[in-house]
Short mmCIF file of C-alpha atoms in Angstrom, two decimals:
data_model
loop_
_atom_site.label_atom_id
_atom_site.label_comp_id
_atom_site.label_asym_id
_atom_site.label_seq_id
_atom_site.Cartn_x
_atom_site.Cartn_y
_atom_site.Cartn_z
CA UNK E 1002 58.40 25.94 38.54
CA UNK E 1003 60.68 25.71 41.53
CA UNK E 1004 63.59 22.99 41.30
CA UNK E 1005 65.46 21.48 43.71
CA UNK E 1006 68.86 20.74 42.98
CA UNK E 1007 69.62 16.87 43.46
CA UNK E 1008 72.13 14.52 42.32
CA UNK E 1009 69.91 11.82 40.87
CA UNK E 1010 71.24 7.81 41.43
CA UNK E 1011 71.32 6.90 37.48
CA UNK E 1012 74.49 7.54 35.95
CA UNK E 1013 74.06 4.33 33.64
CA UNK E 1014 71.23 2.43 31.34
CA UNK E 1015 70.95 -1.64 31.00
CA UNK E 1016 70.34 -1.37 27.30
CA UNK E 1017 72.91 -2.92 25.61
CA UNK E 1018 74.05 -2.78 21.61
CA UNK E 1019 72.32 -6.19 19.37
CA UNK E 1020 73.70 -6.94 15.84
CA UNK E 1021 71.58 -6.71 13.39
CA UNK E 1022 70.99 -9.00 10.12
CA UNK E 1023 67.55 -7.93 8.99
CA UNK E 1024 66.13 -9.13 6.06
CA UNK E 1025 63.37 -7.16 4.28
CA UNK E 1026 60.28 -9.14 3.00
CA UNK E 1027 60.15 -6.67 0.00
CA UNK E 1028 58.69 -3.05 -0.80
CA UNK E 1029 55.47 -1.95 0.74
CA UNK E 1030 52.50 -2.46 -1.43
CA UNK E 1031 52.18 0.92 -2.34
CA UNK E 1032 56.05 1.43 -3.16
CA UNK E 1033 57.24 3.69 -0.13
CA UNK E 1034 61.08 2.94 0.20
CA UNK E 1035 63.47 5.65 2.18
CA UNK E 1036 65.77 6.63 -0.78
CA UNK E 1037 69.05 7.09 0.20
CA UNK E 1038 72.40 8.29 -1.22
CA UNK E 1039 75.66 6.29 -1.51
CA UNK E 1040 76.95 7.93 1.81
CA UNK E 1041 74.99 8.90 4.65
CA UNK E 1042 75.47 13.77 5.03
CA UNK E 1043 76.39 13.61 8.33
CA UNK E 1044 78.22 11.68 10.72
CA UNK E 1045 78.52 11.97 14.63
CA UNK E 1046 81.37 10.06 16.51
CA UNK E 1047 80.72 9.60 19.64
CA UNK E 1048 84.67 9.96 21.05
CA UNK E 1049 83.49 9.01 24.69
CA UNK E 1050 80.96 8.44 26.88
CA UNK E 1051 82.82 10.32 29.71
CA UNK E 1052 81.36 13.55 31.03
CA UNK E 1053 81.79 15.95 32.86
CA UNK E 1054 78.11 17.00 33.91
CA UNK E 1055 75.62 14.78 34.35
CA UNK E 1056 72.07 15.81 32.83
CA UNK E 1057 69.25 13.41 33.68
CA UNK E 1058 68.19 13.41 29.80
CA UNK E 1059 71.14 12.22 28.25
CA UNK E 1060 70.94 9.51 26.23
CA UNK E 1061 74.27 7.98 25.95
CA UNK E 1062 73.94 4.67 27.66
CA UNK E 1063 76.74 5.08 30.52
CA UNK E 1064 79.40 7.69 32.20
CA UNK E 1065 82.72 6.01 31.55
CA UNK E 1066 86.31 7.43 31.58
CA UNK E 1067 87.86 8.27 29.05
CA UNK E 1068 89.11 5.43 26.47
CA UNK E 1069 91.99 4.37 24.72
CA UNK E 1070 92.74 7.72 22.01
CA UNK E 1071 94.56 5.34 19.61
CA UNK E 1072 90.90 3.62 19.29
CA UNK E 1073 89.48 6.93 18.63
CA UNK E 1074 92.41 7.77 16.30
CA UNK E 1075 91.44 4.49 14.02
CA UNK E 1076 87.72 6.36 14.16
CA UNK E 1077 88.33 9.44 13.04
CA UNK E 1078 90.70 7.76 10.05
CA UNK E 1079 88.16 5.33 8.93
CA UNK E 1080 85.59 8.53 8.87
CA UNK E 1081 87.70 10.51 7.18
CA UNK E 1082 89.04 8.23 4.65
CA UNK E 1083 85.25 7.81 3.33
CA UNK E 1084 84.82 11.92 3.09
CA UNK E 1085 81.53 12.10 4.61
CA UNK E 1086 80.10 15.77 4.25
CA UNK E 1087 79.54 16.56 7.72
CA UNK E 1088 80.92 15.17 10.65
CA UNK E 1089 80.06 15.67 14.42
CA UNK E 1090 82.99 15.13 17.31
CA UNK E 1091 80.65 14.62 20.09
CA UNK E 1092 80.63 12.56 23.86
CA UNK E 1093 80.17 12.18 26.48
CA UNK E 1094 82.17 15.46 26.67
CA UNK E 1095 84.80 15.60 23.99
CA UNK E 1096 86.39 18.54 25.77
CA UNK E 1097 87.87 16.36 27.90
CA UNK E 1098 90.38 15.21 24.93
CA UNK E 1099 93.17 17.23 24.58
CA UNK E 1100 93.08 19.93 22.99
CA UNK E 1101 96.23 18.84 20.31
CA UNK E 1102 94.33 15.89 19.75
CA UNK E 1103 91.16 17.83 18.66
CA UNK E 1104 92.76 19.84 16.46
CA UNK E 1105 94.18 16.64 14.85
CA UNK E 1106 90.65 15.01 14.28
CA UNK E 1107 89.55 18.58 12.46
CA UNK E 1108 92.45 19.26 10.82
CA UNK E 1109 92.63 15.59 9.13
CA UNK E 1110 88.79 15.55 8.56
CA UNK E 1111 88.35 19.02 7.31
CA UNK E 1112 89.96 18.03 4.08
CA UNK E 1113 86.97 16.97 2.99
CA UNK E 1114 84.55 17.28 5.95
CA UNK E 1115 82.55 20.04 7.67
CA UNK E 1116 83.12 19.37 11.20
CA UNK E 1117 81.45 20.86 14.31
CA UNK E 1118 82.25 20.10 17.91
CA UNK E 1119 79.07 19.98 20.27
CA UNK E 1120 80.80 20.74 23.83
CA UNK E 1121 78.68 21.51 26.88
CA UNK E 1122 80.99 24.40 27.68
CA UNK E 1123 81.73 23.48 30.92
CA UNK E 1124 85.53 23.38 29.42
CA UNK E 1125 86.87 26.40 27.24
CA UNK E 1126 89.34 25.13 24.74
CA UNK E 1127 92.26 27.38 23.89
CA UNK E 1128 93.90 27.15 20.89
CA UNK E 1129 91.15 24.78 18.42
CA UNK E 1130 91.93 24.80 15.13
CA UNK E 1131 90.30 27.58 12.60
CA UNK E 1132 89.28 24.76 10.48
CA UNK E 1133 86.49 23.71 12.95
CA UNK E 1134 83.09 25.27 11.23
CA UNK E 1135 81.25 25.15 14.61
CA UNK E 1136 80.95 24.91 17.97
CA UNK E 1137 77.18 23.75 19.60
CA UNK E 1138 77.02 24.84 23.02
CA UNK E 1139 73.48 24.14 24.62
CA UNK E 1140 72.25 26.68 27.21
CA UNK E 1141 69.21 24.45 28.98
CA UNK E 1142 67.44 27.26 31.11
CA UNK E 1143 67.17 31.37 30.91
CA UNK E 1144 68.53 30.67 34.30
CA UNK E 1145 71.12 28.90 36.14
CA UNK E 1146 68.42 27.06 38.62
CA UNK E 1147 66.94 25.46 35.52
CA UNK E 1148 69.87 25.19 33.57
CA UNK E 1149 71.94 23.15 36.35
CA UNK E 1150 68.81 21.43 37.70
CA UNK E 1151 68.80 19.81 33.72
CA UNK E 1152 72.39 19.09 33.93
CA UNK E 1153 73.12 18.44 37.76
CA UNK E 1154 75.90 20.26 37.83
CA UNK E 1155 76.71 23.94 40.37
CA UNK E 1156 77.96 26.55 38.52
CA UNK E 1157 77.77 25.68 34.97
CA UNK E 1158 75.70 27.78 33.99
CA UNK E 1159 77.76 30.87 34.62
CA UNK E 1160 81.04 29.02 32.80
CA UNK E 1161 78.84 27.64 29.94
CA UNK E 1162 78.13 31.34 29.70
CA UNK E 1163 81.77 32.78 29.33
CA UNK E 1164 82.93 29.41 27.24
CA UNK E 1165 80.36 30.62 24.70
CA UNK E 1166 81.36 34.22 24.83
CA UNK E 1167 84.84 33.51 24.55
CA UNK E 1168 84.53 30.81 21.85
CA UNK E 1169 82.60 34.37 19.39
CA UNK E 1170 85.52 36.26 20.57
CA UNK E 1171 87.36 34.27 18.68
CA UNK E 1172 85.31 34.45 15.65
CA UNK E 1173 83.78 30.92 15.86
CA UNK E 1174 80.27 30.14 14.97
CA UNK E 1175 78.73 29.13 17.88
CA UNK E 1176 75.23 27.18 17.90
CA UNK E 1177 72.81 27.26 20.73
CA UNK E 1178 71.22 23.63 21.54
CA UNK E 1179 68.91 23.30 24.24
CA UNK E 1180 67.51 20.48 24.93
CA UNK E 1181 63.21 20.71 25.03
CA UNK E 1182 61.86 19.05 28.21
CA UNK E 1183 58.97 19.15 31.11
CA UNK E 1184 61.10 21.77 32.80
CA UNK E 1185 62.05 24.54 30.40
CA UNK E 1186 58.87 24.53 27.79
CA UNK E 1187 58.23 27.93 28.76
CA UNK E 1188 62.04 29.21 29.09
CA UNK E 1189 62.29 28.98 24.89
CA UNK E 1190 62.11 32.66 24.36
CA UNK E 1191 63.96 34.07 26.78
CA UNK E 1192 67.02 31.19 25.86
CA UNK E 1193 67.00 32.36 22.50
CA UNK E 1194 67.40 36.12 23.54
CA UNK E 1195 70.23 34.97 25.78
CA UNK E 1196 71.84 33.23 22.97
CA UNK E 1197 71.21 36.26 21.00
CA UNK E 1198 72.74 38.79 23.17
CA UNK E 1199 75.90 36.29 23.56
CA UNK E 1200 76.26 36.64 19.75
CA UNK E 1201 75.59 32.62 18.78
CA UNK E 1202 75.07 32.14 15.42
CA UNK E 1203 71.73 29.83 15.29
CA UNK E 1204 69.24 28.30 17.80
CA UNK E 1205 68.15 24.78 17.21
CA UNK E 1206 66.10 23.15 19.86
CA UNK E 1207 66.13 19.14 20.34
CA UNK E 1208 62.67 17.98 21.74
CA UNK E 1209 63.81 15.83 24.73
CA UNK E 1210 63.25 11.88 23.51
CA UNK E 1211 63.84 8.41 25.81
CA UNK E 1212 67.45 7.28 25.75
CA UNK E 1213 69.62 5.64 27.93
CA UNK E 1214 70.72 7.28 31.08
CA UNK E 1215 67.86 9.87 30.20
CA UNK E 1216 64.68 7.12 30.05
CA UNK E 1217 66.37 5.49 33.57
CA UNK E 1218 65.89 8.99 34.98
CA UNK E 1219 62.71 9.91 33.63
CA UNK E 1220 60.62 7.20 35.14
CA UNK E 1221 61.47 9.78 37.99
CA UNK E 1222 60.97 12.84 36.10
CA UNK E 1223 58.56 14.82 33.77
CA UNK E 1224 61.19 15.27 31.06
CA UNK E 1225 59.00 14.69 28.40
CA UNK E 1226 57.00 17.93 27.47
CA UNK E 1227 53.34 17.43 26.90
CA UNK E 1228 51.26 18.55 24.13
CA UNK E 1229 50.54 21.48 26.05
CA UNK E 1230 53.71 22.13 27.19
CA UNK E 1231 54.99 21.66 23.66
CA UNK E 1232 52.56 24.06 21.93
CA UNK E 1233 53.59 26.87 24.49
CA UNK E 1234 57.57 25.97 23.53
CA UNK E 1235 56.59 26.31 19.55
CA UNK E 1236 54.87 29.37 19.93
CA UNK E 1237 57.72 31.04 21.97
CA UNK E 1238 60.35 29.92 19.44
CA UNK E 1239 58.43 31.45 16.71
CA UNK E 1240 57.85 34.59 17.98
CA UNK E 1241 61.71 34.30 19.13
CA UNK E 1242 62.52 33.63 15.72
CA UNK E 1243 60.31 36.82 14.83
CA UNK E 1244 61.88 39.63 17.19
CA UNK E 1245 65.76 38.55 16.86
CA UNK E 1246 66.95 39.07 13.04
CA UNK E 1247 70.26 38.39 14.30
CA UNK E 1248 69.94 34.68 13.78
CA UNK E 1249 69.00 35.48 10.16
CA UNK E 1250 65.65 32.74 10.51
CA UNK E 1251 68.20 30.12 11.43
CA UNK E 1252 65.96 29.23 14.67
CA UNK E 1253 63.66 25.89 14.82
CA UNK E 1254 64.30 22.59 16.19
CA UNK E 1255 67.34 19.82 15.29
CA UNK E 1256 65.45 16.83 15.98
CA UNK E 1257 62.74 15.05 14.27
CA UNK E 1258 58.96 15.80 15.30
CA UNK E 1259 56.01 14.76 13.45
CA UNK E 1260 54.25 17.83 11.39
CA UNK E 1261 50.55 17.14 11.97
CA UNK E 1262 51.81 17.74 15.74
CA UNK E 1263 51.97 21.82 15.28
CA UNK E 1264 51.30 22.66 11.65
CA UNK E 1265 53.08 26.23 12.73
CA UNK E 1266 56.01 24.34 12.62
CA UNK E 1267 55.36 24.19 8.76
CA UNK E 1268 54.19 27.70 8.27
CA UNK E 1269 56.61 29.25 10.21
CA UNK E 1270 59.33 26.74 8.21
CA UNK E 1271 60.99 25.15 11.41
CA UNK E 1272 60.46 21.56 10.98
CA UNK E 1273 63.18 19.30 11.00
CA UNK E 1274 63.93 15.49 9.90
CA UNK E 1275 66.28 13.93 11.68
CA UNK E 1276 68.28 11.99 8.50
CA UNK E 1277 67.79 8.93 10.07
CA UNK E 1278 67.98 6.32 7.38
CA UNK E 1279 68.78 8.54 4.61
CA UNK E 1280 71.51 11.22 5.62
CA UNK E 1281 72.59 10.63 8.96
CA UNK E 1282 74.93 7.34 10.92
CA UNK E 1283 76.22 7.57 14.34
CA UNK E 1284 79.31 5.96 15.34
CA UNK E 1285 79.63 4.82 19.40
CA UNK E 1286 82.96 4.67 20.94
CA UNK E 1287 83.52 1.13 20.27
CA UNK E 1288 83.19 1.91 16.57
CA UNK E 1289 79.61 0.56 16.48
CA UNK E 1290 77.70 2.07 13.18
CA UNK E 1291 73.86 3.00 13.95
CA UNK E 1292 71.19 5.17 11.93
CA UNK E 1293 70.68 6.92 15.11
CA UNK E 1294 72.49 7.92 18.41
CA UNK E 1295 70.08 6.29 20.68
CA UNK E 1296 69.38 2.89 18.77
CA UNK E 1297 70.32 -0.74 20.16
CA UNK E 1298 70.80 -1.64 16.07
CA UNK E 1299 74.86 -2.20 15.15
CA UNK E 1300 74.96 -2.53 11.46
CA UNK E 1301 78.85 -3.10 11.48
CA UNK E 1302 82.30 -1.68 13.24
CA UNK E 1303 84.72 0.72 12.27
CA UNK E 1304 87.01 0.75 11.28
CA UNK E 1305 86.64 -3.39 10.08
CA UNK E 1306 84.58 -1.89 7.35
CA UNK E 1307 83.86 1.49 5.77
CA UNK E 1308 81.11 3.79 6.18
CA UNK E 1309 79.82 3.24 2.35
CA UNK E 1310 79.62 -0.59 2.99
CA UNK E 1311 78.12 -0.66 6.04
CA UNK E 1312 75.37 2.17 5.05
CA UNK E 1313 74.70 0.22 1.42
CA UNK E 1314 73.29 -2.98 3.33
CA UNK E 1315 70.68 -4.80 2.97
CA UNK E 1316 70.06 -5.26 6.81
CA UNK E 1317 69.06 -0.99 6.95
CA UNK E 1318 65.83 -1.57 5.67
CA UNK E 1319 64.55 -3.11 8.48
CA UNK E 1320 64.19 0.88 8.85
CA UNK E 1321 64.16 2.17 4.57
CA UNK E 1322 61.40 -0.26 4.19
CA UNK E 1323 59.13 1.18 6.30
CA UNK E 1324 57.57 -2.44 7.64
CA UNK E 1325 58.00 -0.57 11.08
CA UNK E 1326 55.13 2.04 10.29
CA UNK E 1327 52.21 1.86 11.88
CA UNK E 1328 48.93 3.82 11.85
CA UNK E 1329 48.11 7.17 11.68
CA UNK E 1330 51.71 7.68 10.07
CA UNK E 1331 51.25 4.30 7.56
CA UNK E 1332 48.71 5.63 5.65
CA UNK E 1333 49.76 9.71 6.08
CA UNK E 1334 50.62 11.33 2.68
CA UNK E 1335 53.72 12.72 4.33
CA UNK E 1336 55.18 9.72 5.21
CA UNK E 1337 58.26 10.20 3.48
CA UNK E 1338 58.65 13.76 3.99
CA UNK E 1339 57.82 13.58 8.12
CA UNK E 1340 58.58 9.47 8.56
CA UNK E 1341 56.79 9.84 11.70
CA UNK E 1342 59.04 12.15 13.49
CA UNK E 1343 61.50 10.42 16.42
CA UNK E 1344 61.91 6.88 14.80
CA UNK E 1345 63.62 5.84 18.02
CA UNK E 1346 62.89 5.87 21.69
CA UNK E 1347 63.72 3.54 24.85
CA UNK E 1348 60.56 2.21 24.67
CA UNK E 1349 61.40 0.56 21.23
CA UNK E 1350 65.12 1.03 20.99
CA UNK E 1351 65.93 -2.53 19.44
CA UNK E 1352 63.82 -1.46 16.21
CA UNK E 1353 61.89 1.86 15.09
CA UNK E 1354 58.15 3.12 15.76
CA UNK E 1355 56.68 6.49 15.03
CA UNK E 1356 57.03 9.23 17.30
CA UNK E 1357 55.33 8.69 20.81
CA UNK E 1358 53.55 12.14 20.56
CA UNK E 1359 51.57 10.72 17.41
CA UNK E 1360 50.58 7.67 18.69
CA UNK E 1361 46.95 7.05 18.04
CA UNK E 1362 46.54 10.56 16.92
CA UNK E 1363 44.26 11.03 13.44
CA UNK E 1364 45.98 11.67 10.30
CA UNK E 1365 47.00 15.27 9.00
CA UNK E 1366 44.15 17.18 7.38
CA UNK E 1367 44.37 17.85 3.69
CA UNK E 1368 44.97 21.34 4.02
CA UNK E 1369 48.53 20.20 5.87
CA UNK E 1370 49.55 18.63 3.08
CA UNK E 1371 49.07 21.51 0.51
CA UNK E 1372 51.23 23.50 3.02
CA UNK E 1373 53.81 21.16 3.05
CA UNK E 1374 53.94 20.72 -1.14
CA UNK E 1375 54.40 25.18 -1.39
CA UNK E 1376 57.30 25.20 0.69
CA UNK E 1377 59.20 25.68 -2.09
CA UNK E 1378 62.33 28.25 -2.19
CA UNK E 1379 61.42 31.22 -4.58
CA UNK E 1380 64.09 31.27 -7.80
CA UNK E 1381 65.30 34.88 -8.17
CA UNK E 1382 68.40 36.83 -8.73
CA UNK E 1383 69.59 40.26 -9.15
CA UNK E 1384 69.67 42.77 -12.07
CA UNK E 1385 73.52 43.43 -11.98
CA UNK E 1386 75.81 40.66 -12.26
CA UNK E 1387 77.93 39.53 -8.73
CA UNK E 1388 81.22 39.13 -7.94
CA UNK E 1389 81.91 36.42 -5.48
CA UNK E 1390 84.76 33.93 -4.07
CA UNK E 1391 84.30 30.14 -2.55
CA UNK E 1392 83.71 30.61 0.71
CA UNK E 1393 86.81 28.75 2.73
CA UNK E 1394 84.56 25.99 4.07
CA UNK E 1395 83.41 25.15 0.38
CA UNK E 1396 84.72 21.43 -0.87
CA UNK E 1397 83.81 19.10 -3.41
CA UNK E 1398 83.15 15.28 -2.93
CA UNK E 1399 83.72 13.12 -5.92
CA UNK E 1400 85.14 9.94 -5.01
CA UNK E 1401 81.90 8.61 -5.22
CA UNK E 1402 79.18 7.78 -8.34
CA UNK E 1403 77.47 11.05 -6.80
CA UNK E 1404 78.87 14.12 -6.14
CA UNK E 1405 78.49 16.60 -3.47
CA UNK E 1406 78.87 19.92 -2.66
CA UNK E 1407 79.72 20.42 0.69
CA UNK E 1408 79.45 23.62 2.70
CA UNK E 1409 79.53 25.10 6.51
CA UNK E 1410 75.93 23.58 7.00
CA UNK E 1411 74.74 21.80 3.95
CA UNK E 1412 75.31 19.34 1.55
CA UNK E 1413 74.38 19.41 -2.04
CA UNK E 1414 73.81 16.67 -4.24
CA UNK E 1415 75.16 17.75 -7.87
CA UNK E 1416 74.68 17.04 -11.83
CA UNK E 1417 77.74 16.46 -14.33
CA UNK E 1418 76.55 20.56 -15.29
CA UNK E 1419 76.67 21.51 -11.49
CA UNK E 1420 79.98 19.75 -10.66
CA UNK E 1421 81.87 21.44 -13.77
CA UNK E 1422 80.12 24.87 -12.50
CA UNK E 1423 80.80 24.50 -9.09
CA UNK E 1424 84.48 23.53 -9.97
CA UNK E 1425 84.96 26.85 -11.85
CA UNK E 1426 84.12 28.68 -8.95
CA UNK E 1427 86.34 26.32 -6.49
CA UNK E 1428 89.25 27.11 -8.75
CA UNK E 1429 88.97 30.74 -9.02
CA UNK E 1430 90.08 33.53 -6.50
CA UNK E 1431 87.21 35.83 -7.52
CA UNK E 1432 85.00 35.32 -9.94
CA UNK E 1433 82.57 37.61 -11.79
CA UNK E 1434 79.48 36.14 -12.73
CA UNK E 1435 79.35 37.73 -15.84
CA UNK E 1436 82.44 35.43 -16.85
CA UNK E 1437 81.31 32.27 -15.64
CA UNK E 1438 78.38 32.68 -17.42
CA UNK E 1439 80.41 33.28 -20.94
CA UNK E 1440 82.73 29.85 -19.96
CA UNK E 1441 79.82 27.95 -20.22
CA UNK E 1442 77.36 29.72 -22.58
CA UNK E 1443 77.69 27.08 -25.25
CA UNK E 1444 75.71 24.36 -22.87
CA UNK E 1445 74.29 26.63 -19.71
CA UNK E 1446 71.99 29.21 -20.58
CA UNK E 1447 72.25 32.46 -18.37
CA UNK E 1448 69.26 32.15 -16.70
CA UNK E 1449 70.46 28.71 -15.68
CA UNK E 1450 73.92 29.79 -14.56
CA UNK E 1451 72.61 32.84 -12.45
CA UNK E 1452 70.09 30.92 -10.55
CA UNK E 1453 72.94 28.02 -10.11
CA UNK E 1454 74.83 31.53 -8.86
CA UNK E 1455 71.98 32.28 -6.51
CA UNK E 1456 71.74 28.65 -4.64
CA UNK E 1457 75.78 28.97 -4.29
CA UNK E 1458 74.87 32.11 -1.88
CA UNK E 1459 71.69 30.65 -0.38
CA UNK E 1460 73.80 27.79 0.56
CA UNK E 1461 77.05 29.60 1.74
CA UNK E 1462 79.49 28.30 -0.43
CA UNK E 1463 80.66 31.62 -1.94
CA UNK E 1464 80.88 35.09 -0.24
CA UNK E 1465 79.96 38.11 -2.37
CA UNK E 1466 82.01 40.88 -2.46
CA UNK E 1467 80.16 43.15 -4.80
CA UNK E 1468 78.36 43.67 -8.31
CA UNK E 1469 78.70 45.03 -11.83
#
């Protein structure tokens, strides 16, 4: 598809922030409720809305200059101070801070947070901090022409290119993050074999959804990819995911989208939820709290009040409730595995709906729902014992009634048992798994330690170095 490029009028969206003070009528009839823990997993702060390209799907509401850093400073504080897992130093373009100040924000959160920094690449930063766990770096077309027609700006694609090359010189992980639209369906596989020859450590595709600047532009615009265009994108990621072992299987999408809408997405295990609700909280520039990047709803300010308050109130189920469900996802089985894919869009940003691709689609089919329930992990581990070490981005939460274990990518919810293993491995240099198993042999049993042993690895938080 030939594109022209064009600098498109809309560099700003009318929708505006509302408070919200929701009160639930009660629990659905049949009991549904979005559980939640006591802290949202992962947080993105939104340090600006200033940017330095100037794609025509973006969906932060405006392009301003950069703000006030003492404002972001109070952010990055209040987000630290509550040890959320994960965070996310995102824009707007936070490349554009400096680069001392960066390394501040990771250095201060990485005490108890995994923190990533999604850049468009446009800027290379010298000098980041070793502390940062990621970079995600989205590469929008195999091509330049598609690439800068997506983010209307000459030349980036080539400079993306050498950020990203530079940034695994330096021994970084670097995640690829292309956003899914009208215009590169059919580019999928040949992105993720660029981002595998460039050495990027995962490929995580966001399905293009109406936001701000984005759903101004794409009254204008085919951005959204059809169920056509869709199926064609699925199937090349798949067989992407297939032919390049070098991502290790860590290739699917990052954003929500509804199962029954490609059941290879299950079978080929690259669905994705986006947290919204239960593990995920997105904080604006002004400090505004919201489940989700591209919601109107403001459930309270940093850094007036902490994460953990504003996350534990009552006014969030006007989304845990699930009141905003409607048919085929109300009565679905999967509800509260899928919850109906993208729970936000432009078309109903002051509250949630189900995923526009879903929308007065039939329910899944039975045999959907028996793949979904055997996606379970298999529980093995090796004849000899292993001798491991915490990996260095391995923490512990446990200011909080639950405890986590937090790694590069995941968090972990743990038992009393867990903690008091995982806290024996923490404190040791190297451990042999033969000993930790004797430490606790008078409560753990050895199957129960060694399979504990084998989710450390499957999770990252300890490196093996060998066995015995």
């Amino acid at each position: 598809m030939g594109k022209k490029f064009q600098v498109l009028p809309s560099d700003w969206s009318p929708i505006a922030t509302v408070r919200c003070g929701y009160q639930s009528s009660g629990r659905r009839e049949d009991g549904q409720y979005v559980e939640h823990d006591v802290v949202p997993h992962l947080c993105h702060i939104e340090m600006t809305y200033a940017c330095n390209e100037k794609c025509i799907f973006c969906y932060n509401p405006e392009r301003a200059k950069l703000g006030d850093l003492s404002a972001i400073d109070g952010l990055v504080r209040s987000v630290a101070e509550s040890q959320i897992p994960h965070v996310y130093l995102i824009g707007g373009e936070p490349s554009l801070l400096p680069v001392e100040k960066l390394n501040e924000y990771i250095d201060l959160l990485s005490e108890h947070s995994s923190v990533t920094i999604v850049t468009n690449g446009l800027r290379q930063l010298k000098g980041i901090s070793r502390n940062l766990a990621c970079f995600g770096v989205p590469i929008h077309g195999a091509n330049a022409e598609t690439h800068e027609f997506l983010n209307q700006s000459k030349g980036s694609f080539s400079k993306t290119l050498d950020t990203i090359r530079h940034y695994v010189s330096e021994g970084h992980d670097v995640r690829c993050i292309p956003v899914l639209t009208g215009y590169n369906y059919d580019q999928m596989y040949e992105i993720i074999a660029l981002a595998a020859s460039l050495g990027m450590e995962s490929i995580y595709v966001d399905r293009y959804e109406d936001g701000g600047i984005g759903a101004v532009n794409s009254q204008g615009h085919h951005l959204k990819p059809t169920s056509e265009q869709f199926g064609i994108a699925v199937g090349q990621i798949i067989q992407a995911k297939h032919d390049f072992s070098i991502f290790g299987g860590r290739v699917g999408f990052g954003t929500a989208i509804p199962y029954c809408l490609d059941e290879r997405m299950i079978t080929e295990g690259i669905t994705s939820n986006c947290g919204v609700g239960t593990y995920f909280c997105a904080i604006n520039p002004k400090g505004e709290f919201r489940m989700c990047n591209q919601s109107q709803l403001v459930f309270g300010t940093l850094p007036d009040e902490p994460i953990e308050v504003i996350w534990n109130k009552p006014a969030l189920d006007i989304f845990r409730d699930l009141s905003w469900v409607s048919e085929p996802c109300k009565s679905c089985e999967l509800l509260l595995d899928c919850t109906g894919g993208c729970k936000v869009d432009a078309n109903c940003s002051d509250k949630f709906c189900i995923d526009y691709s879903v929308r007065g689609l039939s329910k899944p089919v039975a045999e959907l729902v028996q793949k979904v329930e055997h996606r379970k992990p298999s529980e093995m581990y090796p004849v000899r014992y292993r001798i491991f070490r915490p990996n260095r981005y391995m923490k512990l939460t446990t200011r909080y009634p639950q405890k986590f274990l937090v790694t590069r990518y995941q968090t972990v919810k743990l038992d009393e048992t867990a903690l008091e293993l995982a806290q024996a491995i923490l404190s040791g240099a190297v451990i042999n798994e033969q000993a930790l198993i004797v430490q606790f042999a008078e409560r753990v049993s050895e199957h129960e330690v060694r399979l504990f042993v084998s989710k450390m690895v499957q999770v990252e938080a300890i490196d093996l170095i060998g066995e015995v």
